[in-house]
Amino acid sequence: MPVMANFETVLTHRDPSLLRVIVVALKAHGFHPLEDEFSGLPGLPGVSAPRGMGVQVPEAEAEDARALVDVLLAEMTR
């Protein structure tokens, strides 16, 4: 039986396009983010949560992933 990893949120943001790019970048750097759809709340496409949606990675990768996300976010929002 496979062991389920605990996941940790490394970024919460309101822009689904930015979140998609971050997920692709994390994968390209060898991380394993959850592949959630960033199109809105379940059953309510286009409606996002008030604080935005999150990018989650396995707990063991969270510290390194967060460092990469911080650099990428700074570059993307400047």
PDB file of C-alpha atoms in Angstrom:
ATOM      1  CA  MET A   1       0.000   0.000   0.000  1.00  0.00           C
ATOM      2  CA  PRO A   2       1.543   3.366  -1.012  1.00  0.00           C
ATOM      3  CA  VAL A   3       2.350   5.872   1.702  1.00  0.00           C
ATOM      4  CA  MET A   4       0.542   9.202   1.306  1.00  0.00           C
ATOM      5  CA  ALA A   5       2.753  12.254   1.690  1.00  0.00           C
ATOM      6  CA  ASN A   6       1.711  15.210   3.781  1.00  0.00           C
ATOM      7  CA  PHE A   7       1.533  18.371   1.709  1.00  0.00           C
ATOM      8  CA  GLU A   8       2.318  21.941   2.681  1.00  0.00           C
ATOM      9  CA  THR A   9       1.157  25.148   0.991  1.00  0.00           C
ATOM     10  CA  VAL A  10       4.138  27.160  -0.286  1.00  0.00           C
ATOM     11  CA  LEU A  11       2.170  29.941  -1.992  1.00  0.00           C
ATOM     12  CA  THR A  12      -1.330  31.385  -1.851  1.00  0.00           C
ATOM     13  CA  HIS A  13      -2.264  33.845  -4.582  1.00  0.00           C
ATOM     14  CA  ARG A  14      -5.369  35.146  -6.357  1.00  0.00           C
ATOM     15  CA  ASP A  15      -4.023  35.021  -9.943  1.00  0.00           C
ATOM     16  CA  PRO A  16      -4.601  31.528 -11.418  1.00  0.00           C
ATOM     17  CA  SER A  17      -2.289  32.256 -14.363  1.00  0.00           C
ATOM     18  CA  LEU A  18       0.584  33.033 -12.009  1.00  0.00           C
ATOM     19  CA  LEU A  19      -0.137  29.872 -10.018  1.00  0.00           C
ATOM     20  CA  ARG A  20      -0.032  27.743 -13.183  1.00  0.00           C
ATOM     21  CA  VAL A  21       3.386  29.159 -14.111  1.00  0.00           C
ATOM     22  CA  ILE A  22       4.700  28.538 -10.587  1.00  0.00           C
ATOM     23  CA  VAL A  23       3.513  24.900 -10.707  1.00  0.00           C
ATOM     24  CA  VAL A  24       5.240  24.345 -14.071  1.00  0.00           C
ATOM     25  CA  ALA A  25       8.439  25.951 -12.775  1.00  0.00           C
ATOM     26  CA  LEU A  26       8.389  23.804  -9.638  1.00  0.00           C
ATOM     27  CA  LYS A  27       8.006  20.658 -11.761  1.00  0.00           C
ATOM     28  CA  ALA A  28      10.845  21.780 -14.038  1.00  0.00           C
ATOM     29  CA  HIS A  29      13.066  22.070 -10.967  1.00  0.00           C
ATOM     30  CA  GLY A  30      12.225  18.556  -9.754  1.00  0.00           C
ATOM     31  CA  PHE A  31       9.527  19.336  -7.199  1.00  0.00           C
ATOM     32  CA  HIS A  32       6.212  17.488  -7.032  1.00  0.00           C
ATOM     33  CA  PRO A  33       3.376  20.018  -6.582  1.00  0.00           C
ATOM     34  CA  LEU A  34      -0.219  18.864  -6.434  1.00  0.00           C
ATOM     35  CA  GLU A  35      -1.892  19.412  -9.772  1.00  0.00           C
ATOM     36  CA  ASP A  36      -5.053  21.219  -8.754  1.00  0.00           C
ATOM     37  CA  GLU A  37      -7.038  23.144 -11.304  1.00  0.00           C
ATOM     38  CA  PHE A  38      -6.915  26.873 -10.637  1.00  0.00           C
ATOM     39  CA  SER A  39     -10.166  27.724 -12.375  1.00  0.00           C
ATOM     40  CA  GLY A  40     -12.153  28.488  -9.233  1.00  0.00           C
ATOM     41  CA  LEU A  41     -13.930  26.987  -6.283  1.00  0.00           C
ATOM     42  CA  PRO A  42     -15.352  23.489  -6.778  1.00  0.00           C
ATOM     43  CA  GLY A  43     -18.638  23.805  -8.650  1.00  0.00           C
ATOM     44  CA  LEU A  44     -18.137  27.537  -9.146  1.00  0.00           C
ATOM     45  CA  PRO A  45     -15.761  28.075 -12.072  1.00  0.00           C
ATOM     46  CA  GLY A  46     -14.306  31.565 -12.153  1.00  0.00           C
ATOM     47  CA  VAL A  47     -15.018  32.192  -8.463  1.00  0.00           C
ATOM     48  CA  SER A  48     -11.937  32.050  -6.267  1.00  0.00           C
ATOM     49  CA  ALA A  49     -11.587  31.931  -2.508  1.00  0.00           C
ATOM     50  CA  PRO A  50     -11.158  35.357  -0.857  1.00  0.00           C
ATOM     51  CA  ARG A  51      -7.472  34.741  -0.102  1.00  0.00           C
ATOM     52  CA  GLY A  52      -6.786  32.969  -3.393  1.00  0.00           C
ATOM     53  CA  MET A  53      -5.703  29.422  -4.095  1.00  0.00           C
ATOM     54  CA  GLY A  54      -2.610  27.594  -2.970  1.00  0.00           C
ATOM     55  CA  VAL A  55       0.272  25.629  -4.426  1.00  0.00           C
ATOM     56  CA  GLN A  56       1.106  22.566  -2.348  1.00  0.00           C
ATOM     57  CA  VAL A  57       4.207  20.356  -2.367  1.00  0.00           C
ATOM     58  CA  PRO A  58       5.184  17.350  -0.248  1.00  0.00           C
ATOM     59  CA  GLU A  59       6.230  18.415   3.238  1.00  0.00           C
ATOM     60  CA  ALA A  60       9.804  17.184   2.647  1.00  0.00           C
ATOM     61  CA  GLU A  61      10.177  19.572  -0.329  1.00  0.00           C
ATOM     62  CA  ALA A  62       8.442  22.591   1.213  1.00  0.00           C
ATOM     63  CA  GLU A  63      11.452  24.552   2.473  1.00  0.00           C
ATOM     64  CA  ASP A  64      13.357  24.382  -0.819  1.00  0.00           C
ATOM     65  CA  ALA A  65      10.214  24.897  -2.905  1.00  0.00           C
ATOM     66  CA  ARG A  66       9.276  27.979  -0.882  1.00  0.00           C
ATOM     67  CA  ALA A  67      12.731  29.490  -1.545  1.00  0.00           C
ATOM     68  CA  LEU A  68      12.280  28.979  -5.298  1.00  0.00           C
ATOM     69  CA  VAL A  69       8.701  30.299  -5.215  1.00  0.00           C
ATOM     70  CA  ASP A  70       9.833  33.459  -3.408  1.00  0.00           C
ATOM     71  CA  VAL A  71      12.431  34.200  -6.100  1.00  0.00           C
ATOM     72  CA  LEU A  72      10.037  33.405  -8.954  1.00  0.00           C
ATOM     73  CA  LEU A  73       7.231  35.489  -7.470  1.00  0.00           C
ATOM     74  CA  ALA A  74       9.559  38.466  -7.009  1.00  0.00           C
ATOM     75  CA  GLU A  75      10.658  38.211 -10.652  1.00  0.00           C
ATOM     76  CA  MET A  76       7.122  37.777 -11.974  1.00  0.00           C
ATOM     77  CA  THR A  77       5.558  40.648 -10.025  1.00  0.00           C
ATOM     78  CA  ARG A  78       8.197  43.311 -10.432  1.00  0.00           C
TER      79      ARG A  78
END
